[in-house]
PDB file of C-alpha atoms in Angstrom:
ATOM      1  CA  MET A 136    -105.378 -28.845   2.250  1.00 46.00           C
ATOM      2  CA  TYR A 137    -102.018 -27.349   3.196  1.00 47.00           C
ATOM      3  CA  VAL A 138    -103.698 -24.992   5.692  1.00 50.00           C
ATOM      4  CA  ARG A 139    -105.380 -27.945   7.399  1.00 50.00           C
ATOM      5  CA  PHE A 140    -102.183 -29.965   7.564  1.00 48.00           C
ATOM      6  CA  MET A 141    -100.174 -27.012   8.866  1.00 50.00           C
ATOM      7  CA  LYS A 142    -102.703 -26.353  11.631  1.00 50.00           C
ATOM      8  CA  LYS A 143    -102.339 -29.988  12.701  1.00 49.00           C
ATOM      9  CA  LEU A 144     -98.581 -29.506  12.623  1.00 45.00           C
ATOM     10  CA  LEU A 145     -98.484 -26.505  14.908  1.00 47.00           C
ATOM     11  CA  LEU A 146     -99.275 -28.341  18.152  1.00 41.00           C
ATOM     12  CA  PRO A 147     -96.224 -30.632  18.119  1.00 40.00           C
ATOM     13  CA  PHE A 148     -94.167 -27.901  16.486  1.00 40.00           C
ATOM     14  CA  PHE A 149     -94.634 -25.442  19.316  1.00 38.00           C
ATOM     15  CA  LEU A 150     -94.450 -28.066  22.065  1.00 35.00           C
ATOM     16  CA  VAL A 151     -90.801 -28.807  21.309  1.00 36.00           C
ATOM     17  CA  ILE A 152     -89.428 -25.259  21.467  1.00 38.00           C
ATOM     18  CA  CYS A 153     -89.489 -22.482  24.052  1.00 37.00           C
ATOM     19  CA  THR A 154     -90.492 -18.877  23.555  1.00 42.00           C
ATOM     20  CA  VAL A 155     -87.342 -17.141  22.372  1.00 46.00           C
ATOM     21  CA  SER A 156     -86.773 -13.755  20.764  1.00 47.00           C
ATOM     22  CA  PHE A 157     -83.639 -13.999  18.638  1.00 53.00           C
ATOM     23  CA  ALA A 158     -81.205 -11.098  18.906  1.00 59.00           C
ATOM     24  CA  GLN A 159     -80.170 -11.565  15.302  1.00 80.00           C
ATOM     25  CA  ASN A 160     -82.122  -9.775  12.611  1.00 92.00           C
ATOM     26  CA  LYS A 161     -80.943 -11.853   9.654  1.00 96.00           C
ATOM     27  CA  PHE A 162     -82.552 -15.157   8.704  1.00 97.00           C
ATOM     28  CA  THR A 163     -83.464 -17.286   5.711  1.00 98.00           C
ATOM     29  CA  PHE A 164     -87.054 -16.954   4.520  1.00 98.00           C
ATOM     30  CA  VAL A 165     -88.721 -19.756   2.565  1.00 98.00           C
ATOM     31  CA  PHE A 166     -91.820 -19.458   0.422  1.00 97.00           C
ATOM     32  CA  LEU A 167     -93.738 -22.615  -0.429  1.00 96.00           C
ATOM     33  CA  ASN A 168     -95.672 -21.151  -3.332  1.00 95.00           C
ATOM     34  CA  LYS A 169     -98.842 -22.830  -4.501  1.00 90.00           C
ATOM     35  CA  LYS A 170     -98.103 -24.920  -7.584  1.00 86.00           C
ATOM     36  CA  SER A 171    -101.002 -24.988 -10.036  1.00 84.00           C
ATOM     37  CA  ASP A 172     -99.451 -27.632 -12.300  1.00 84.00           C
ATOM     38  CA  LYS A 173     -98.425 -30.159  -9.636  1.00 85.00           C
ATOM     39  CA  ALA A 174     -99.070 -33.819 -10.370  1.00 85.00           C
ATOM     40  CA  GLU A 175    -102.481 -35.206  -9.453  1.00 89.00           C
ATOM     41  CA  LEU A 176    -101.900 -37.988  -6.917  1.00 91.00           C
ATOM     42  CA  PRO A 177    -104.205 -40.309  -4.990  1.00 92.00           C
ATOM     43  CA  LYS A 178    -105.326 -38.892  -1.647  1.00 92.00           C
ATOM     44  CA  GLU A 179    -103.529 -41.648   0.252  1.00 92.00           C
ATOM     45  CA  GLU A 180    -100.238 -40.750  -1.407  1.00 92.00           C
ATOM     46  CA  VAL A 181    -100.726 -37.016  -0.772  1.00 92.00           C
ATOM     47  CA  ASP A 182    -101.509 -37.729   2.888  1.00 92.00           C
ATOM     48  CA  LYS A 183     -98.334 -39.793   3.228  1.00 94.00           C
ATOM     49  CA  ILE A 184     -96.246 -37.035   1.624  1.00 93.00           C
ATOM     50  CA  MET A 185     -97.738 -34.402   3.918  1.00 90.00           C
ATOM     51  CA  GLU A 186     -97.204 -36.538   7.015  1.00 94.00           C
ATOM     52  CA  GLY A 187     -93.537 -36.837   6.077  1.00 94.00           C
ATOM     53  CA  HIS A 188     -93.418 -33.107   5.356  1.00 92.00           C
ATOM     54  CA  MET A 189     -94.758 -32.321   8.817  1.00 90.00           C
ATOM     55  CA  ALA A 190     -92.416 -34.794  10.484  1.00 93.00           C
ATOM     56  CA  ASN A 191     -89.435 -33.096   8.837  1.00 92.00           C
ATOM     57  CA  ILE A 192     -90.647 -29.683   9.992  1.00 90.00           C
ATOM     58  CA  THR A 193     -91.042 -30.941  13.564  1.00 89.00           C
ATOM     59  CA  LYS A 194     -87.513 -32.359  13.390  1.00 93.00           C
ATOM     60  CA  LEU A 195     -86.057 -29.053  12.154  1.00 94.00           C
ATOM     61  CA  ALA A 196     -87.928 -27.177  14.886  1.00 90.00           C
ATOM     62  CA  SER A 197     -86.692 -29.539  17.619  1.00 89.00           C
ATOM     63  CA  GLU A 198     -83.137 -28.975  16.375  1.00 94.00           C
ATOM     64  CA  GLY A 199     -83.572 -25.206  16.760  1.00 93.00           C
ATOM     65  CA  LYS A 200     -83.231 -24.572  13.035  1.00 96.00           C
ATOM     66  CA  LEU A 201     -86.811 -23.653  12.143  1.00 96.00           C
ATOM     67  CA  ILE A 202     -88.202 -20.738  14.147  1.00 95.00           C
ATOM     68  CA  ALA A 203     -91.593 -19.995  12.598  1.00 94.00           C
ATOM     69  CA  ALA A 204     -93.961 -21.549  10.072  1.00 94.00           C
ATOM     70  CA  GLY A 205     -97.429 -20.808   8.801  1.00 93.00           C
ATOM     71  CA  PRO A 206     -99.763 -21.568   5.891  1.00 94.00           C
ATOM     72  CA  PHE A 207    -101.454 -19.134   3.523  1.00 96.00           C
ATOM     73  CA  GLU A 208    -105.182 -19.270   3.077  1.00 95.00           C
ATOM     74  CA  GLY A 209    -105.713 -21.014  -0.242  1.00 91.00           C
ATOM     75  CA  GLY A 210    -102.411 -22.919  -0.296  1.00 91.00           C
ATOM     76  CA  GLY A 211     -98.696 -22.556   0.230  1.00 93.00           C
ATOM     77  CA  GLY A 212     -96.949 -21.104   3.244  1.00 95.00           C
ATOM     78  CA  ILE A 213     -93.762 -19.760   4.800  1.00 97.00           C
ATOM     79  CA  PHE A 214     -90.832 -20.904   6.931  1.00 97.00           C
ATOM     80  CA  ILE A 215     -88.314 -18.703   8.742  1.00 98.00           C
ATOM     81  CA  PHE A 216     -85.007 -20.390   9.574  1.00 97.00           C
ATOM     82  CA  LYS A 217     -82.341 -19.423  12.102  1.00 96.00           C
ATOM     83  CA  SER A 218     -79.610 -19.274   9.475  1.00 97.00           C
ATOM     84  CA  THR A 219     -78.153 -16.642   7.208  1.00 96.00           C
ATOM     85  CA  SER A 220     -77.067 -19.274   4.670  1.00 97.00           C
ATOM     86  CA  VAL A 221     -79.517 -20.096   1.891  1.00 97.00           C
ATOM     87  CA  ASP A 222     -77.335 -23.059   0.926  1.00 97.00           C
ATOM     88  CA  GLU A 223     -77.451 -24.440   4.461  1.00 98.00           C
ATOM     89  CA  VAL A 224     -81.247 -24.193   4.602  1.00 98.00           C
ATOM     90  CA  LYS A 225     -81.469 -25.848   1.195  1.00 97.00           C
ATOM     91  CA  VAL A 226     -79.673 -28.850   2.694  1.00 96.00           C
ATOM     92  CA  TRP A 227     -82.004 -28.869   5.709  1.00 96.00           C
ATOM     93  CA  LEU A 228     -85.002 -29.010   3.365  1.00 96.00           C
ATOM     94  CA  SER A 229     -83.551 -31.577   0.994  1.00 94.00           C
ATOM     95  CA  ASP A 230     -85.116 -34.528   2.832  1.00 92.00           C
ATOM     96  CA  ASP A 231     -88.585 -32.990   3.012  1.00 94.00           C
ATOM     97  CA  PRO A 232     -90.970 -35.398   1.207  1.00 94.00           C
ATOM     98  CA  GLY A 233     -93.235 -32.562   0.052  1.00 94.00           C
ATOM     99  CA  ILE A 234     -90.364 -30.660  -1.513  1.00 94.00           C
ATOM    100  CA  LYS A 235     -88.854 -33.816  -3.012  1.00 94.00           C
ATOM    101  CA  ALA A 236     -92.263 -34.560  -4.548  1.00 92.00           C
ATOM    102  CA  ASN A 237     -92.331 -31.059  -6.076  1.00 92.00           C
ATOM    103  CA  ARG A 238     -95.608 -30.082  -4.375  1.00 92.00           C
ATOM    104  CA  TRP A 239     -94.718 -26.363  -4.288  1.00 95.00           C
ATOM    105  CA  ASN A 240     -92.601 -23.798  -6.097  1.00 94.00           C
ATOM    106  CA  VAL A 241     -89.956 -23.191  -3.440  1.00 96.00           C
ATOM    107  CA  GLU A 242     -88.076 -19.909  -2.959  1.00 97.00           C
ATOM    108  CA  LEU A 243     -85.260 -19.438  -0.437  1.00 97.00           C
ATOM    109  CA  LEU A 244     -84.287 -15.844   0.279  1.00 97.00           C
ATOM    110  CA  PRO A 245     -81.917 -14.066   2.677  1.00 97.00           C
ATOM    111  CA  PHE A 246     -84.128 -12.093   5.051  1.00 97.00           C
ATOM    112  CA  THR A 247     -83.467  -9.068   7.244  1.00 97.00           C
ATOM    113  CA  ILE A 248     -86.238  -8.107   9.635  1.00 97.00           C
ATOM    114  CA  ARG A 249     -86.515  -4.372  10.251  1.00 96.00           C
ATOM    115  CA  ALA A 250     -89.707  -4.062  12.312  1.00 96.00           C
ATOM    116  CA  GLY A 251     -90.982  -6.643  14.768  1.00 96.00           C
ATOM    117  CA  GLY A 252     -88.934  -9.771  15.279  1.00 96.00           C
ATOM    118  CA  VAL A 253     -88.882 -13.539  14.854  1.00 96.00           C
ATOM    119  CA  CYS A 254     -89.765 -15.635  17.907  1.00 94.00           C
ATOM    120  CA  ALA A 255     -90.309 -19.316  18.602  1.00 91.00           C
ATOM    121  CA  VAL A 256     -93.611 -19.795  20.425  1.00 88.00           C
ATOM    122  CA  SER A 257     -94.477 -22.394  23.057  1.00 80.00           C
ATOM    123  CA  GLU A 258     -97.858 -23.671  24.228  1.00 73.00           C
ATOM    124  CA  PRO A 259    -100.364 -22.346  25.049  1.00 78.00           C
ATOM    125  CA  TYR A 260    -100.580 -20.449  21.785  1.00 77.00           C
ATOM    126  CA  GLN A 261    -103.257 -18.705  19.792  1.00 87.00           C
ATOM    127  CA  MET A 262    -103.586 -19.051  16.036  1.00 90.00           C
ATOM    128  CA  VAL A 263    -104.163 -15.706  14.324  1.00 96.00           C
ATOM    129  CA  THR A 264    -104.631 -14.482  10.784  1.00 97.00           C
ATOM    130  CA  TYR A 265    -102.604 -11.551   9.507  1.00 98.00           C
ATOM    131  CA  GLN A 266    -102.558  -9.608   6.279  1.00 98.00           C
ATOM    132  CA  PHE A 267     -99.398 -10.623   4.444  1.00 98.00           C
ATOM    133  CA  ILE A 268     -98.057  -8.288   1.762  1.00 98.00           C
ATOM    134  CA  ARG A 269     -95.150  -9.341  -0.418  1.00 98.00           C
ATOM    135  CA  TYR A 270     -93.136  -6.781  -2.378  1.00 98.00           C
ATOM    136  CA  THR A 271     -91.264  -8.067  -5.434  1.00 97.00           C
ATOM    137  CA  SER A 272     -88.646  -5.937  -7.172  1.00 95.00           C
ATOM    138  CA  ASN A 273     -89.289  -4.960 -10.766  1.00 93.00           C
ATOM    139  CA  LEU A 274     -85.913  -3.640 -11.857  1.00 89.00           C
ATOM    140  CA  THR A 275     -86.015  -2.764 -15.543  1.00 91.00           C
ATOM    141  CA  LYS A 276     -84.254  -0.281 -17.768  1.00 89.00           C
ATOM    142  CA  PHE A 277     -87.152   2.080 -17.028  1.00 86.00           C
ATOM    143  CA  THR A 278     -86.928   1.820 -13.210  1.00 88.00           C
ATOM    144  CA  ILE A 279     -83.308   1.040 -12.338  1.00 89.00           C
ATOM    145  CA  GLY A 280     -82.009   4.580 -12.819  1.00 91.00           C
ATOM    146  CA  ASP A 281     -84.249   6.040 -10.118  1.00 92.00           C
ATOM    147  CA  ALA A 282     -84.178   2.906  -7.940  1.00 93.00           C
ATOM    148  CA  PRO A 283     -82.039   4.266  -5.047  1.00 93.00           C
ATOM    149  CA  VAL A 284     -84.254   7.331  -4.618  1.00 95.00           C
ATOM    150  CA  THR A 285     -87.460   5.333  -5.047  1.00 95.00           C
ATOM    151  CA  PHE A 286     -86.391   2.703  -2.511  1.00 94.00           C
ATOM    152  CA  LYS A 287     -85.682   5.501  -0.038  1.00 95.00           C
ATOM    153  CA  LYS A 288     -89.187   6.861  -0.611  1.00 97.00           C
ATOM    154  CA  HIS A 289     -90.540   3.351  -0.082  1.00 97.00           C
ATOM    155  CA  ASP A 290     -88.745   3.004   3.260  1.00 96.00           C
ATOM    156  CA  GLU A 291     -90.030   6.385   4.392  1.00 97.00           C
ATOM    157  CA  TYR A 292     -93.554   5.444   3.391  1.00 97.00           C
ATOM    158  CA  LEU A 293     -93.351   2.190   5.369  1.00 97.00           C
ATOM    159  CA  LYS A 294     -92.327   4.143   8.458  1.00 96.00           C
ATOM    160  CA  LYS A 295     -95.502   6.201   8.107  1.00 96.00           C
ATOM    161  CA  ILE A 296     -97.558   3.009   7.917  1.00 96.00           C
ATOM    162  CA  GLU A 297     -95.816   1.662  11.043  1.00 95.00           C
ATOM    163  CA  ILE A 298     -96.970   4.707  12.982  1.00 94.00           C
ATOM    164  CA  THR A 299    -100.570   3.454  12.656  1.00 92.00           C
ATOM    165  CA  GLY A 300     -99.764   0.619  15.062  1.00 94.00           C
ATOM    166  CA  ASN A 301    -101.098  -2.063  12.707  1.00 96.00           C
ATOM    167  CA  VAL A 302     -97.728  -3.339  11.503  1.00 97.00           C
ATOM    168  CA  ILE A 303     -96.713  -6.684  13.022  1.00 98.00           C
ATOM    169  CA  ALA A 304     -93.489  -7.160  11.065  1.00 98.00           C
ATOM    170  CA  GLU A 305     -91.570  -5.762   8.116  1.00 98.00           C
ATOM    171  CA  GLY A 306     -88.438  -6.969   6.400  1.00 97.00           C
ATOM    172  CA  ILE A 307     -86.478  -7.152   3.161  1.00 97.00           C
ATOM    173  CA  PHE A 308     -84.936  -9.906   1.037  1.00 96.00           C
ATOM    174  CA  GLY A 309     -81.296  -9.690   0.033  1.00 84.00           C
ATOM    175  CA  ASP A 310     -80.060  -6.496  -1.545  1.00 76.00           C
ATOM    176  CA  ARG A 311     -83.331  -4.810  -2.478  1.00 76.00           C
ATOM    177  CA  GLU A 312     -84.951  -7.985  -3.776  1.00 86.00           C
ATOM    178  CA  GLY A 313     -88.304  -7.028  -2.303  1.00 95.00           C
ATOM    179  CA  GLY A 314     -89.692  -7.750   1.121  1.00 97.00           C
ATOM    180  CA  ILE A 315     -92.750  -8.356   3.269  1.00 98.00           C
ATOM    181  CA  LEU A 316     -95.161  -6.406   5.412  1.00 98.00           C
ATOM    182  CA  VAL A 317     -97.341  -8.212   7.968  1.00 98.00           C
ATOM    183  CA  MET A 318    -100.330  -6.304   9.314  1.00 97.00           C
ATOM    184  CA  LYS A 319    -103.239  -6.881  11.651  1.00 96.00           C
ATOM    185  CA  GLY A 320    -106.821  -5.705  11.245  1.00 93.00           C
ATOM    186  CA  ASP A 321    -108.674  -4.753   8.110  1.00 90.00           C
ATOM    187  CA  LEU A 322    -106.381  -3.882   5.250  1.00 90.00           C
ATOM    188  CA  GLN A 323    -106.988  -0.869   3.052  1.00 92.00           C
ATOM    189  CA  LYS A 324    -105.225  -1.976  -0.107  1.00 95.00           C
ATOM    190  CA  GLU A 325    -105.243   1.516  -1.541  1.00 96.00           C
ATOM    191  CA  VAL A 326    -102.993   2.663   1.310  1.00 95.00           C
ATOM    192  CA  ILE A 327    -100.403   0.027   0.396  1.00 97.00           C
ATOM    193  CA  GLU A 328    -100.803   0.734  -3.318  1.00 97.00           C
ATOM    194  CA  PHE A 329    -100.144   4.458  -2.761  1.00 97.00           C
ATOM    195  CA  ASP A 330     -96.528   3.611  -1.890  1.00 98.00           C
ATOM    196  CA  PRO A 331     -94.221   5.628  -4.208  1.00 97.00           C
ATOM    197  CA  ALA A 332     -92.341   2.468  -5.225  1.00 96.00           C
ATOM    198  CA  ILE A 333     -95.637   0.904  -6.324  1.00 97.00           C
ATOM    199  CA  GLN A 334     -96.740   4.041  -8.117  1.00 96.00           C
ATOM    200  CA  GLU A 335     -93.412   4.189  -9.950  1.00 94.00           C
ATOM    201  CA  GLN A 336     -93.614   0.448 -10.760  1.00 95.00           C
ATOM    202  CA  LEU A 337     -90.355  -0.413  -9.013  1.00 95.00           C
ATOM    203  CA  LEU A 338     -92.146  -2.877  -6.739  1.00 97.00           C
ATOM    204  CA  GLU A 339     -95.028  -5.256  -7.422  1.00 97.00           C
ATOM    205  CA  LEU A 340     -97.543  -6.374  -4.793  1.00 97.00           C
ATOM    206  CA  GLU A 341     -99.100  -9.645  -3.705  1.00 97.00           C
ATOM    207  CA  PHE A 342    -101.703  -9.867  -0.930  1.00 97.00           C
ATOM    208  CA  LYS A 343    -102.343 -13.014   1.122  1.00 97.00           C
ATOM    209  CA  GLN A 344    -103.864 -14.167   4.403  1.00 97.00           C
ATOM    210  CA  LEU A 345    -101.301 -15.807   6.712  1.00 97.00           C
ATOM    211  CA  TRP A 346    -102.163 -18.225   9.524  1.00 96.00           C
ATOM    212  CA  ILE A 347     -99.507 -18.276  12.234  1.00 95.00           C
ATOM    213  CA  ALA A 348     -99.140 -18.571  16.007  1.00 92.00           C
ATOM    214  CA  LYS A 349     -99.493 -15.253  17.783  1.00 94.00           C
ATOM    215  CA  GLY A 350     -96.067 -14.163  18.933  1.00 95.00           C
ATOM    216  CA  ALA A 351     -94.180 -15.626  15.980  1.00 96.00           C
ATOM    217  CA  PHE A 352     -93.189 -12.066  15.052  1.00 97.00           C
ATOM    218  CA  CYS A 353     -92.547 -11.243  18.735  1.00 95.00           C
ATOM    219  CA  GLU A 354     -95.817  -9.338  18.929  1.00 95.00           C
ATOM    220  CA  LYS A 355     -97.812  -9.244  22.183  1.00 84.00           C
TER     221      LYS A 355
END
């Protein structure tokens, strides 16, 4: 349902902002994670909540605060905000009916983009599906000692993947709190899983399909 609503959202969303590539490389990244235990509500009430959710997103976009948004196949989605303050973005989202109704597990994370970019896209636009890989840190007493060296190996491995030309965007959350990799084309999971940080269990993986307007990561 969220994918359908977000696709409906994208037309007004991208009509109110121009195509802009932001010089900054630091943002706030928001995950709307699918919530399996959310309250069962009548369809009419869910529709009303989602309409308010979309209206708030359109408002934030028109104010130049929200740069990019897209749903995951199967539920949930992402926002990227033009702010380096998680607290500020939390305030911007506080009036969102979907968030107030606890429809998702929400995560707000400082985000530094290291490959690609973040761009607002105007009409005409093309919806595309990308492979979305999330890395989550797994710092334990068994991994923390070698973490600096392992993270360096991870960064070097990502650079090798970027050489293939299939990487749309790559970035990290906070101070080594994980990150994302966005790729086009068919994904060979074993290539991602061969990452030294995955092999040494410093990072954990999650694979998703992301729907987003082409150009949202400044790709051609």
